[in-house]
Short mmCIF file of C-alpha atoms in Angstrom, two decimals:
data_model
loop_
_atom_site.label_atom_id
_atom_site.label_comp_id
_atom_site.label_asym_id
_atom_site.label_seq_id
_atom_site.Cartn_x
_atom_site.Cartn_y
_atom_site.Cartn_z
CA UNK A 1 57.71 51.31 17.13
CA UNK A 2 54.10 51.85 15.76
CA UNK A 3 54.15 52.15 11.82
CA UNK A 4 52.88 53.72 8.96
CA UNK A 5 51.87 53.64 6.10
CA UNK A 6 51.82 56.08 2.70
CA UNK A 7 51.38 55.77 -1.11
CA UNK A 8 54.73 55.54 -2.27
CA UNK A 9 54.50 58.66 -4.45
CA UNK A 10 51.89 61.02 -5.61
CA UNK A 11 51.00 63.68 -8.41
CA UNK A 12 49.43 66.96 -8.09
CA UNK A 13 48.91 70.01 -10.56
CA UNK A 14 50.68 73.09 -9.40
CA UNK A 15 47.81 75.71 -7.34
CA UNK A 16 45.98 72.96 -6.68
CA UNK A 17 45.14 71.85 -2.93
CA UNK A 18 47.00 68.11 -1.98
CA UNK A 19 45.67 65.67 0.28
CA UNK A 20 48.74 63.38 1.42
CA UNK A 21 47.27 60.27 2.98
CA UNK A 22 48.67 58.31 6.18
CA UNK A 23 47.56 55.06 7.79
CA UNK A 24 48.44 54.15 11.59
CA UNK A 25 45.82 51.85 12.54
CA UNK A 26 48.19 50.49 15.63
CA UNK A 27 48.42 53.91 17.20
CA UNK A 28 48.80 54.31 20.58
CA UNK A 29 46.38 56.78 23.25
CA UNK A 30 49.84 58.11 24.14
CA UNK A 31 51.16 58.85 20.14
CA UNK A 32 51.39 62.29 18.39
CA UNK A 33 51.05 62.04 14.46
CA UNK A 34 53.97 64.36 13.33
CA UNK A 35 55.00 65.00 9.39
CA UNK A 36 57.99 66.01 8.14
CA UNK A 37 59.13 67.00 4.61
CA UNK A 38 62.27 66.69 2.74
CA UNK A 39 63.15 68.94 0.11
CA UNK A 40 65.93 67.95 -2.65
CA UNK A 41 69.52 67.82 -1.33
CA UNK A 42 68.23 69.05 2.02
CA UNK A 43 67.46 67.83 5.84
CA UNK A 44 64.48 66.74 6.67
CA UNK A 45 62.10 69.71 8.05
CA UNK A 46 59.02 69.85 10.50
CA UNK A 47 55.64 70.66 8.57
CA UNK A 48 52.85 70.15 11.77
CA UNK A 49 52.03 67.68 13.86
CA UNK A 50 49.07 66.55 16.37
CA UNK A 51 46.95 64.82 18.40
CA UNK A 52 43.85 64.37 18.24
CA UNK A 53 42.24 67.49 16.93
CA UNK A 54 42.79 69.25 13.67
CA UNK A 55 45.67 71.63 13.13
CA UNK A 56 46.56 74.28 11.10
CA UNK A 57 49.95 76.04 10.58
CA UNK A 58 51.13 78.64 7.75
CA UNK A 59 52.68 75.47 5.75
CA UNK A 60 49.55 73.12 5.76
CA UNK A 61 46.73 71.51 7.55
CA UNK A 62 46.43 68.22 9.77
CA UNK A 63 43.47 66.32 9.54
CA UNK A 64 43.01 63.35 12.15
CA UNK A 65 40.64 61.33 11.78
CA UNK A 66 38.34 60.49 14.93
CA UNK A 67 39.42 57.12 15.80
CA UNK A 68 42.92 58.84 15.29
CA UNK A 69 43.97 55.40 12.81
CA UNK A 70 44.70 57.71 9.64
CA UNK A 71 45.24 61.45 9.24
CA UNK A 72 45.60 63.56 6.32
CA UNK A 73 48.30 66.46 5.31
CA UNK A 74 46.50 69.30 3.41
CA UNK A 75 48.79 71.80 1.09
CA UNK A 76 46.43 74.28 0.36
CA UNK A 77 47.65 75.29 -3.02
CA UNK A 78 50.38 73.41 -4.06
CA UNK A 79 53.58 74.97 -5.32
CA UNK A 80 56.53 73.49 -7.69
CA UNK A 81 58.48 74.20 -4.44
CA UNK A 82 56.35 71.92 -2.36
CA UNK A 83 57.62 69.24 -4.78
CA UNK A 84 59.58 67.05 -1.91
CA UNK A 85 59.04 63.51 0.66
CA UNK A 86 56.53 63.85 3.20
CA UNK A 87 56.74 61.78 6.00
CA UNK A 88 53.78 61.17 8.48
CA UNK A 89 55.57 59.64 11.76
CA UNK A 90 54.09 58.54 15.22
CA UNK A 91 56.22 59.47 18.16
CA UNK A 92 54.91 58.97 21.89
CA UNK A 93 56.23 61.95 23.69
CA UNK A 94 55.91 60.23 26.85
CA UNK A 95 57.88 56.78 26.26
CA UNK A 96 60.45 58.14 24.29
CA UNK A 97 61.96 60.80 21.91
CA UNK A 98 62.62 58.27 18.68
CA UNK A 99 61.82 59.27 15.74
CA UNK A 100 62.07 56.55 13.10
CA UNK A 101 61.09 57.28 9.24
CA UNK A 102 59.96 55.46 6.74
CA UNK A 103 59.57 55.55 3.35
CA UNK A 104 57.41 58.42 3.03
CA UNK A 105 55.12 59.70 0.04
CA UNK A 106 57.40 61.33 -2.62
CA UNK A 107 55.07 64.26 -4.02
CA UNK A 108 55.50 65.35 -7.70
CA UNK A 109 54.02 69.24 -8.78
CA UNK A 110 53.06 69.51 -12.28
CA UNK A 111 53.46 72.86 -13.77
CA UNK B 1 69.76 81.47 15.58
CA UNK B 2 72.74 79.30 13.30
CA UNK B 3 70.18 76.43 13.48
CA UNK B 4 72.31 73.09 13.10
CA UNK B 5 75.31 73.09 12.31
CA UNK B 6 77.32 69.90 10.96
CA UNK B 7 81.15 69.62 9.57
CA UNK B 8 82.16 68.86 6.91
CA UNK B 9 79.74 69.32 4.43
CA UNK B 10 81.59 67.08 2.21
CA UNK B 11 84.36 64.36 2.73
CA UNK B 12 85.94 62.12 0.52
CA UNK B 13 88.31 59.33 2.02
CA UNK B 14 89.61 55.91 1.29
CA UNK B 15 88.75 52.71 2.74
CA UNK B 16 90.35 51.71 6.04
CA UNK B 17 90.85 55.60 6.77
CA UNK B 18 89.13 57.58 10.20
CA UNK B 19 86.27 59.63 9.30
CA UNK B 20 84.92 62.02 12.50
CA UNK B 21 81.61 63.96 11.40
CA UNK B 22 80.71 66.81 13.88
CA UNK B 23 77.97 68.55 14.89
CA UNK B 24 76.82 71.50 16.94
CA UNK B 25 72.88 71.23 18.01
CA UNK B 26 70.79 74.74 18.41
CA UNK B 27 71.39 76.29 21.66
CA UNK B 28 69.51 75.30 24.37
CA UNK B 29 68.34 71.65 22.97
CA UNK B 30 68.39 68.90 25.03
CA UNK B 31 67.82 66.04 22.77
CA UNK B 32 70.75 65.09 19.90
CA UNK B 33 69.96 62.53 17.11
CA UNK B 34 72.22 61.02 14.30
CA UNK B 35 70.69 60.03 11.44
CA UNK B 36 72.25 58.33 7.82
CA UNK B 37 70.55 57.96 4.18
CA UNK B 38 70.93 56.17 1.30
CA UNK B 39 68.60 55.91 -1.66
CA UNK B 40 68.44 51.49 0.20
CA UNK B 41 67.67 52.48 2.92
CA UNK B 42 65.98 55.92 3.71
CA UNK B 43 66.79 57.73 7.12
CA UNK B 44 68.41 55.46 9.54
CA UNK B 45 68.20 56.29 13.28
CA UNK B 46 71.62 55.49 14.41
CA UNK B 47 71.54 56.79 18.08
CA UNK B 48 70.04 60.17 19.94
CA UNK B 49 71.32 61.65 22.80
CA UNK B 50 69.23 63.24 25.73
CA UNK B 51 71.15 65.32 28.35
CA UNK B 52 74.18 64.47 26.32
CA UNK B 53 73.77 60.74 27.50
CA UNK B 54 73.51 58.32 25.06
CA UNK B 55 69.43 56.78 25.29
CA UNK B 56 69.33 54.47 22.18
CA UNK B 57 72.32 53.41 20.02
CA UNK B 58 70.76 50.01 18.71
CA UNK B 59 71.01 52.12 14.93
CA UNK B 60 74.94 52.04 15.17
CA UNK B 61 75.64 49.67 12.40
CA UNK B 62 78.46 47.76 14.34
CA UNK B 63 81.29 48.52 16.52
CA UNK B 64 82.89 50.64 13.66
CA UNK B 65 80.73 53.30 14.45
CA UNK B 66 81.10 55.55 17.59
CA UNK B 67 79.48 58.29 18.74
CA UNK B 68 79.70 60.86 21.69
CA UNK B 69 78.65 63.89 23.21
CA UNK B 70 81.06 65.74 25.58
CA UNK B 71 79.08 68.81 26.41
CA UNK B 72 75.78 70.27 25.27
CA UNK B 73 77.08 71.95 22.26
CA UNK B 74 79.19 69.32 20.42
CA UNK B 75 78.99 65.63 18.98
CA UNK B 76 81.03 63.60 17.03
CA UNK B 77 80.39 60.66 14.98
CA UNK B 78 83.05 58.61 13.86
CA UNK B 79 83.69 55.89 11.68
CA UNK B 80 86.92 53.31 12.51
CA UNK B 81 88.39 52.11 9.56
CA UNK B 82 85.60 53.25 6.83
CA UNK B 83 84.31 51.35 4.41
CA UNK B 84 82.87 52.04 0.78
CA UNK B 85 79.30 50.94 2.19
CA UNK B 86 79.35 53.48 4.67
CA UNK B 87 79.15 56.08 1.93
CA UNK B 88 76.13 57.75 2.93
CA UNK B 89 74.76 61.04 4.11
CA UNK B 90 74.56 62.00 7.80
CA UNK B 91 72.48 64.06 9.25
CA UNK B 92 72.23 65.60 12.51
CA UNK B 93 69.12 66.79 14.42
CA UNK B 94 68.50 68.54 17.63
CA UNK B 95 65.19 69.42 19.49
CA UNK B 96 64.12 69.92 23.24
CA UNK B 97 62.72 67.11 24.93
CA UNK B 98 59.70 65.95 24.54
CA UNK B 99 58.66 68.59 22.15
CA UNK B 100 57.37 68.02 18.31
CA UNK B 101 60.05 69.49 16.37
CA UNK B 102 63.40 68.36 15.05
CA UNK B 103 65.40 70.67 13.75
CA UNK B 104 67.89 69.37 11.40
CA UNK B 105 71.55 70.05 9.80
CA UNK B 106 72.04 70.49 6.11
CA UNK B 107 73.93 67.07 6.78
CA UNK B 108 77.36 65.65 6.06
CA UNK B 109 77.69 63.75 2.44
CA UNK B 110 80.59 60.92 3.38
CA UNK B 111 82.23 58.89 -0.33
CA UNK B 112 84.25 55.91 0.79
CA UNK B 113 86.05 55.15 -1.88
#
């Protein structure tokens, strides 16, 4: 499975924008960067995901880089309910349907 | 829509005891996963589903754990005999195939005691 990596955890001020990092230098032509989040005492739940070219959705913004190795998830002004674990995952929807998580980036909001 | 749904919410059980976790995917999904956390180890993959036919169990700790999916609308994990380090929370997740999102359960919170 191609991996990724994040920063462990992360601190942003409430109404502030956050830029959550994600590195996937071994991804594939065929791989779709998709990020989840995971809210306290809750399942997992889909925030955006993408190819190639930037997306944007009412939750947040993808940024991919051009040679597609990192990508970026943009809050635009951060919340105390955006406090969660983000998770930036690579799935090829071609090969396979896996989904495997790791660790993920554990975002703190500071009133 | 319910969204997923997965029984029982809670269970506590002794070692050596059957534990069977269910779960009902969204209607019209084609693709079933199990997942299991612990503050170790994260989210776990233990096995998905596609067409109701089991694609990938290599998750599935050992040969306690069994899984199936009769129909479209109902899967079972179960656990034969439990034990403490099993104690986890399971989650189930449904999505079409080959689409982006996975839509999952509030999960099932399993104490082995």
């Amino acid at each position: 499975d191609a991996k990724t990596t994040q920063p462990n955890s992360m601190e942003s001020n409430e109404e502030e924008p956050v830029h959550l990092p994600c590195n996937h230098s071994t991804i594939s032509g065929t791989d779709y960067i998709h990020w989840y989040r995971q809210l306290p005492s809750q399942g997992p739940e889909y925030v955006i995901h993408g190819l190639t070219s930037n997306v944007n959705n009412r939750m947040a913004s993808l940024a991919i880089a051009e040679d597609r190795k990192s990508s970026t998830l943009i809050l635009h002004r951060a919340t105390l309910r955006d406090a969660a674990v983000y998770y930036c995952i690579l799935r090829d929807m071609n090969r396979d349907d896996k989904i495997i998580f790791g660790k993920g980036t554990r975002l703190h909001i500071l009133p | 829509d319910a969204g997923v749904i997965q029984s029982p919410r809670h269970e506590v059980t002794e070692m050596g005891q059957e534990v069977t976790l269910r779960c009902k995917p969204i209607s019209g999904h084609n693709s079933l996963f199990w997942y299991r956390q612990t503050m170790m180890r994260g989210l776990e993959l233990l096995i998905y589903f596609n067409n109701n036919v089991p694609i990938d169990d290599s998750g599935m700790p050992e040969d306690r754990f069994s899984a199936k999916m009769p129909n479209a609308s109902f899967s079972t994990l179960k656990i034969q005999p439990s034990e403490p380090r099993d104690s986890a929370v399971y989650f189930c997740a449904s999505s079409q195939l080959n689409t982006g999102e996975l839509f999952f359960g509030e999960g099932s919170r399993l104490t082995v005691l």
